[in-house]
PDB file of C-alpha atoms in Angstrom:
ATOM      1  CA  MET A  22      79.895   6.088  11.131  1.00  0.00           C
ATOM      2  CA  ILE A  23      77.424   8.894  10.418  1.00  0.00           C
ATOM      3  CA  LYS A  24      80.070  10.793   8.422  1.00  0.00           C
ATOM      4  CA  ARG A  25      80.654   7.700   6.291  1.00  0.00           C
ATOM      5  CA  LEU A  26      76.952   7.289   5.650  1.00  0.00           C
ATOM      6  CA  ILE A  27      76.615  10.960   4.661  1.00  0.00           C
ATOM      7  CA  SER A  28      79.703  10.650   2.444  1.00  0.00           C
ATOM      8  CA  LEU A  29      78.278   7.538   0.798  1.00  0.00           C
ATOM      9  CA  LEU A  30      74.944   9.250   0.141  1.00  0.00           C
ATOM     10  CA  PHE A  31      76.714  12.292  -1.293  1.00  0.00           C
ATOM     11  CA  LEU A  32      78.833  10.075  -3.557  1.00  0.00           C
ATOM     12  CA  ALA A  33      75.695   8.262  -4.762  1.00  0.00           C
ATOM     13  CA  TRP A  34      74.047  11.628  -5.482  1.00  0.00           C
ATOM     14  CA  VAL A  35      77.099  12.908  -7.417  1.00  0.00           C
ATOM     15  CA  LEU A  36      77.431   9.714  -9.453  1.00  0.00           C
ATOM     16  CA  GLY A  37      73.687   9.700 -10.135  1.00  0.00           C
ATOM     17  CA  PHE A  38      73.774  13.289 -11.331  1.00  0.00           C
ATOM     18  CA  ALA A  39      76.786  12.541 -13.556  1.00  0.00           C
ATOM     19  CA  TRP A  40      74.909   9.597 -15.107  1.00  0.00           C
ATOM     20  CA  PHE A  41      71.789  11.760 -15.543  1.00  0.00           C
ATOM     21  CA  ALA A  42      73.624  14.706 -17.100  1.00  0.00           C
ATOM     22  CA  LEU A  43      76.277  12.954 -19.198  1.00  0.00           C
ATOM     23  CA  LEU A  44      74.313   9.995 -20.568  1.00  0.00           C
ATOM     24  CA  PRO A  45      70.922  11.308 -21.695  1.00  0.00           C
ATOM     25  CA  PRO A  46      68.403   9.018 -23.400  1.00  0.00           C
ATOM     26  CA  LEU A  47      68.692   8.837 -27.191  1.00  0.00           C
ATOM     27  CA  PRO A  48      66.208   8.982 -30.059  1.00  0.00           C
ATOM     28  CA  ALA A  49      64.671   5.595 -30.839  1.00  0.00           C
ATOM     29  CA  ALA A  50      65.058   3.824 -34.151  1.00  0.00           C
ATOM     30  CA  ALA A  51      62.111   3.269 -36.451  1.00  0.00           C
ATOM     31  CA  GLN A  52      59.908   0.699 -34.748  1.00  0.00           C
ATOM     32  CA  LYS A  53      56.182   0.106 -34.869  1.00  0.00           C
ATOM     33  CA  THR A  54      54.072   0.687 -31.766  1.00  0.00           C
ATOM     34  CA  ASP A  55      50.326   0.819 -31.218  1.00  0.00           C
ATOM     35  CA  ALA A  56      50.472   4.570 -30.628  1.00  0.00           C
ATOM     36  CA  ILE A  57      52.712   7.582 -30.136  1.00  0.00           C
ATOM     37  CA  VAL A  58      52.435   9.927 -27.179  1.00  0.00           C
ATOM     38  CA  VAL A  59      54.161  13.316 -27.124  1.00  0.00           C
ATOM     39  CA  LEU A  60      54.329  15.652 -24.142  1.00  0.00           C
ATOM     40  CA  THR A  61      54.155  19.352 -24.934  1.00  0.00           C
ATOM     41  CA  GLY A  62      56.610  21.801 -23.440  1.00  0.00           C
ATOM     42  CA  GLY A  63      59.825  21.642 -25.435  1.00  0.00           C
ATOM     43  CA  PRO A  64      61.057  22.432 -28.940  1.00  0.00           C
ATOM     44  CA  GLY A  65      61.139  19.602 -31.449  1.00  0.00           C
ATOM     45  CA  ARG A  66      58.846  17.273 -29.518  1.00  0.00           C
ATOM     46  CA  ILE A  67      55.708  17.588 -31.642  1.00  0.00           C
ATOM     47  CA  ASP A  68      57.775  17.681 -34.839  1.00  0.00           C
ATOM     48  CA  ARG A  69      59.426  14.378 -33.884  1.00  0.00           C
ATOM     49  CA  ALA A  70      56.090  12.744 -33.055  1.00  0.00           C
ATOM     50  CA  LEU A  71      54.543  13.886 -36.330  1.00  0.00           C
ATOM     51  CA  GLU A  72      57.549  12.575 -38.272  1.00  0.00           C
ATOM     52  CA  ARG A  73      57.219   9.142 -36.637  1.00  0.00           C
ATOM     53  CA  LEU A  74      53.438   9.094 -37.260  1.00  0.00           C
ATOM     54  CA  GLU A  75      53.927   9.994 -40.931  1.00  0.00           C
ATOM     55  CA  ALA A  76      56.668   7.357 -41.226  1.00  0.00           C
ATOM     56  CA  GLY A  77      54.101   4.734 -40.206  1.00  0.00           C
ATOM     57  CA  ASP A  78      55.554   3.862 -36.798  1.00  0.00           C
ATOM     58  CA  ALA A  79      52.006   4.055 -35.367  1.00  0.00           C
ATOM     59  CA  LYS A  80      48.484   4.836 -36.515  1.00  0.00           C
ATOM     60  CA  ARG A  81      47.489   7.174 -33.677  1.00  0.00           C
ATOM     61  CA  LEU A  82      49.135  10.058 -31.814  1.00  0.00           C
ATOM     62  CA  LEU A  83      48.200  11.731 -28.534  1.00  0.00           C
ATOM     63  CA  ILE A  84      49.539  15.226 -27.936  1.00  0.00           C
ATOM     64  CA  SER A  85      49.297  15.556 -24.152  1.00  0.00           C
ATOM     65  CA  GLY A  86      49.215  18.892 -22.358  1.00  0.00           C
ATOM     66  CA  VAL A  87      47.657  21.056 -25.065  1.00  0.00           C
ATOM     67  CA  ALA A  88      46.200  24.406 -24.002  1.00  0.00           C
ATOM     68  CA  ARG A  89      42.388  24.306 -24.061  1.00  0.00           C
ATOM     69  CA  GLU A  90      42.070  27.121 -26.572  1.00  0.00           C
ATOM     70  CA  VAL A  91      44.214  25.358 -29.212  1.00  0.00           C
ATOM     71  CA  LYS A  92      42.311  23.844 -32.132  1.00  0.00           C
ATOM     72  CA  PRO A  93      43.511  20.980 -34.367  1.00  0.00           C
ATOM     73  CA  ARG A  94      43.477  23.229 -37.446  1.00  0.00           C
ATOM     74  CA  GLU A  95      45.781  25.712 -35.710  1.00  0.00           C
ATOM     75  CA  LEU A  96      48.275  22.960 -34.913  1.00  0.00           C
ATOM     76  CA  ALA A  97      48.034  21.635 -38.467  1.00  0.00           C
ATOM     77  CA  ALA A  98      48.861  25.087 -39.797  1.00  0.00           C
ATOM     78  CA  GLU A  99      51.668  25.680 -37.298  1.00  0.00           C
ATOM     79  CA  TYR A 100      53.351  22.357 -38.088  1.00  0.00           C
ATOM     80  CA  ARG A 101      52.520  22.524 -41.809  1.00  0.00           C
ATOM     81  CA  ARG A 102      50.577  19.283 -41.904  1.00  0.00           C
ATOM     82  CA  PRO A 103      47.242  18.538 -43.579  1.00  0.00           C
ATOM     83  CA  THR A 104      44.182  18.942 -41.360  1.00  0.00           C
ATOM     84  CA  ALA A 105      43.108  15.481 -42.546  1.00  0.00           C
ATOM     85  CA  LEU A 106      46.040  14.015 -40.575  1.00  0.00           C
ATOM     86  CA  PHE A 107      44.803  15.708 -37.424  1.00  0.00           C
ATOM     87  CA  ASP A 108      41.207  14.644 -38.121  1.00  0.00           C
ATOM     88  CA  CYS A 109      42.012  10.963 -38.576  1.00  0.00           C
ATOM     89  CA  CYS A 110      45.007  10.196 -36.458  1.00  0.00           C
ATOM     90  CA  ILE A 111      45.758  12.776 -33.769  1.00  0.00           C
ATOM     91  CA  ALA A 112      44.072  13.273 -30.414  1.00  0.00           C
ATOM     92  CA  LEU A 113      44.667  16.388 -28.366  1.00  0.00           C
ATOM     93  CA  GLY A 114      44.848  16.003 -24.597  1.00  0.00           C
ATOM     94  CA  PHE A 115      43.733  19.081 -22.694  1.00  0.00           C
ATOM     95  CA  GLU A 116      43.853  17.765 -19.118  1.00  0.00           C
ATOM     96  CA  ALA A 117      47.595  17.728 -18.342  1.00  0.00           C
ATOM     97  CA  GLU A 118      49.478  20.628 -16.803  1.00  0.00           C
ATOM     98  CA  ASP A 119      52.626  18.847 -15.612  1.00  0.00           C
ATOM     99  CA  THR A 120      54.424  15.529 -16.016  1.00  0.00           C
ATOM    100  CA  ARG A 121      52.338  13.739 -13.413  1.00  0.00           C
ATOM    101  CA  SER A 122      49.056  14.825 -14.991  1.00  0.00           C
ATOM    102  CA  ASN A 123      50.533  13.909 -18.405  1.00  0.00           C
ATOM    103  CA  ALA A 124      50.940  10.398 -16.987  1.00  0.00           C
ATOM    104  CA  THR A 125      47.293  10.265 -15.888  1.00  0.00           C
ATOM    105  CA  GLU A 126      46.083  11.578 -19.232  1.00  0.00           C
ATOM    106  CA  VAL A 127      48.242   9.111 -21.177  1.00  0.00           C
ATOM    107  CA  ALA A 128      47.194   6.167 -18.981  1.00  0.00           C
ATOM    108  CA  THR A 129      43.507   6.937 -19.512  1.00  0.00           C
ATOM    109  CA  TRP A 130      43.938   7.303 -23.290  1.00  0.00           C
ATOM    110  CA  VAL A 131      46.020   4.107 -23.595  1.00  0.00           C
ATOM    111  CA  ALA A 132      43.640   2.038 -21.434  1.00  0.00           C
ATOM    112  CA  ARG A 133      40.573   3.254 -23.335  1.00  0.00           C
ATOM    113  CA  ARG A 134      42.106   1.991 -26.569  1.00  0.00           C
ATOM    114  CA  ASN A 135      43.694  -1.145 -25.099  1.00  0.00           C
ATOM    115  CA  TYR A 136      47.124  -0.302 -26.509  1.00  0.00           C
ATOM    116  CA  LYS A 137      50.034  -2.558 -25.534  1.00  0.00           C
ATOM    117  CA  THR A 138      52.971  -0.534 -26.937  1.00  0.00           C
ATOM    118  CA  VAL A 139      53.504   3.218 -26.896  1.00  0.00           C
ATOM    119  CA  ARG A 140      56.312   5.391 -28.277  1.00  0.00           C
ATOM    120  CA  LEU A 141      56.951   8.219 -25.797  1.00  0.00           C
ATOM    121  CA  VAL A 142      58.380  11.406 -27.302  1.00  0.00           C
ATOM    122  CA  THR A 143      59.814  14.123 -25.065  1.00  0.00           C
ATOM    123  CA  THR A 144      63.080  15.995 -24.623  1.00  0.00           C
ATOM    124  CA  ASP A 145      66.130  13.933 -23.610  1.00  0.00           C
ATOM    125  CA  TRP A 146      66.541  15.639 -20.215  1.00  0.00           C
ATOM    126  CA  HIS A 147      62.846  15.043 -19.433  1.00  0.00           C
ATOM    127  CA  MET A 148      62.619  11.442 -20.664  1.00  0.00           C
ATOM    128  CA  ARG A 149      63.633   9.561 -17.526  1.00  0.00           C
ATOM    129  CA  ARG A 150      61.071  11.244 -15.303  1.00  0.00           C
ATOM    130  CA  ALA A 151      58.340  11.156 -17.947  1.00  0.00           C
ATOM    131  CA  GLU A 152      58.931   7.464 -18.651  1.00  0.00           C
ATOM    132  CA  TYR A 153      58.933   6.676 -14.929  1.00  0.00           C
ATOM    133  CA  GLU A 154      55.722   8.610 -14.189  1.00  0.00           C
ATOM    134  CA  ILE A 155      53.878   7.244 -17.223  1.00  0.00           C
ATOM    135  CA  GLY A 156      55.122   3.731 -16.492  1.00  0.00           C
ATOM    136  CA  ARG A 157      53.728   3.984 -12.962  1.00  0.00           C
ATOM    137  CA  ALA A 158      50.395   5.226 -14.288  1.00  0.00           C
ATOM    138  CA  ILE A 159      49.887   2.662 -17.070  1.00  0.00           C
ATOM    139  CA  GLY A 160      51.376  -0.367 -15.336  1.00  0.00           C
ATOM    140  CA  ASP A 161      53.566  -3.148 -16.616  1.00  0.00           C
ATOM    141  CA  LYS A 162      51.154  -4.456 -19.269  1.00  0.00           C
ATOM    142  CA  VAL A 163      52.088  -1.640 -21.650  1.00  0.00           C
ATOM    143  CA  THR A 164      55.566  -1.358 -23.138  1.00  0.00           C
ATOM    144  CA  ILE A 165      56.979   2.152 -23.465  1.00  0.00           C
ATOM    145  CA  LEU A 166      59.501   2.891 -26.212  1.00  0.00           C
ATOM    146  CA  PRO A 167      61.398   6.048 -25.153  1.00  0.00           C
ATOM    147  CA  ASP A 168      62.154   8.326 -28.106  1.00  0.00           C
ATOM    148  CA  ALA A 169      64.148  11.302 -26.852  1.00  0.00           C
ATOM    149  CA  VAL A 170      64.442  14.593 -28.707  1.00  0.00           C
ATOM    150  CA  ARG A 171      68.049  15.755 -28.510  1.00  0.00           C
ATOM    151  CA  SER A 172      68.689  19.077 -26.799  1.00  0.00           C
ATOM    152  CA  GLU A 173      71.404  21.081 -25.123  1.00  0.00           C
ATOM    153  CA  PRO A 174      70.073  21.798 -21.635  1.00  0.00           C
ATOM    154  CA  ASN A 175      71.919  24.123 -19.315  1.00  0.00           C
ATOM    155  CA  PHE A 176      73.189  23.083 -15.897  1.00  0.00           C
ATOM    156  CA  ALA A 177      70.203  24.590 -14.080  1.00  0.00           C
ATOM    157  CA  THR A 178      67.730  22.600 -16.196  1.00  0.00           C
ATOM    158  CA  LEU A 179      69.611  19.344 -15.581  1.00  0.00           C
ATOM    159  CA  PHE A 180      69.991  20.064 -11.857  1.00  0.00           C
ATOM    160  CA  ARG A 181      66.284  20.862 -11.446  1.00  0.00           C
ATOM    161  CA  GLU A 182      65.132  17.885 -13.537  1.00  0.00           C
ATOM    162  CA  TYR A 183      67.430  15.461 -11.703  1.00  0.00           C
ATOM    163  CA  HIS A 184      65.882  16.470  -8.400  1.00  0.00           C
ATOM    164  CA  LYS A 185      62.365  16.192  -9.803  1.00  0.00           C
ATOM    165  CA  TYR A 186      63.289  12.711 -11.007  1.00  0.00           C
ATOM    166  CA  LEU A 187      64.635  11.781  -7.559  1.00  0.00           C
ATOM    167  CA  ALA A 188      61.493  13.168  -5.922  1.00  0.00           C
ATOM    168  CA  GLY A 189      59.364  11.089  -8.272  1.00  0.00           C
ATOM    169  CA  LEU A 190      61.344   7.957  -7.441  1.00  0.00           C
ATOM    170  CA  ALA A 191      61.012   8.681  -3.721  1.00  0.00           C
ATOM    171  CA  GLY A 192      57.280   9.271  -4.139  1.00  0.00           C
ATOM    172  CA  GLY A 193      56.973   5.969  -5.961  1.00  0.00           C
ATOM    173  CA  LEU A 194      58.818   4.134  -3.199  1.00  0.00           C
ATOM    174  CA  LEU A 195      56.545   5.743  -0.599  1.00  0.00           C
ATOM    175  CA  GLY A 196      53.405   5.021  -2.618  1.00  0.00           C
ATOM    176  CA  LEU A 197      52.586   8.669  -3.231  1.00  0.00           C
TER     177      LEU A 197
END
């Protein structure tokens, strides 16, 4: 009986990893939300968020996880956008250092502004965990639109992220 239980758990793990690795989240279509949130840490993330902001999908953007020494003008220059865009429409979040603290930072920003819909931009392999953690932090009164940036992660990245995702789910079930 114990062997069957272990075999069943292993099968669930293998099938879960296959789902995680082979069916990543996709970019979202153009759709209006109250705000856009992008998590730093991967190529193409900020570019995607800026594109959606400029397309009019939202009026405000939070870039979460920015290093404290970074200034809005530096980001404007790096991403070749007018500083006026950063002055009017983009907030920089300096508090987050990991996905869980991103979730806290996003939840605080969203609650302060009473937003009801948020477009979440992050890399495809990171989306499931980010969406889960942010969803836990902001609650069910805010709708999250996942907008994944396509990438080609290696096996090690997928393996590590899958286990972080499972650990986050377990933590959520245990109330941690």
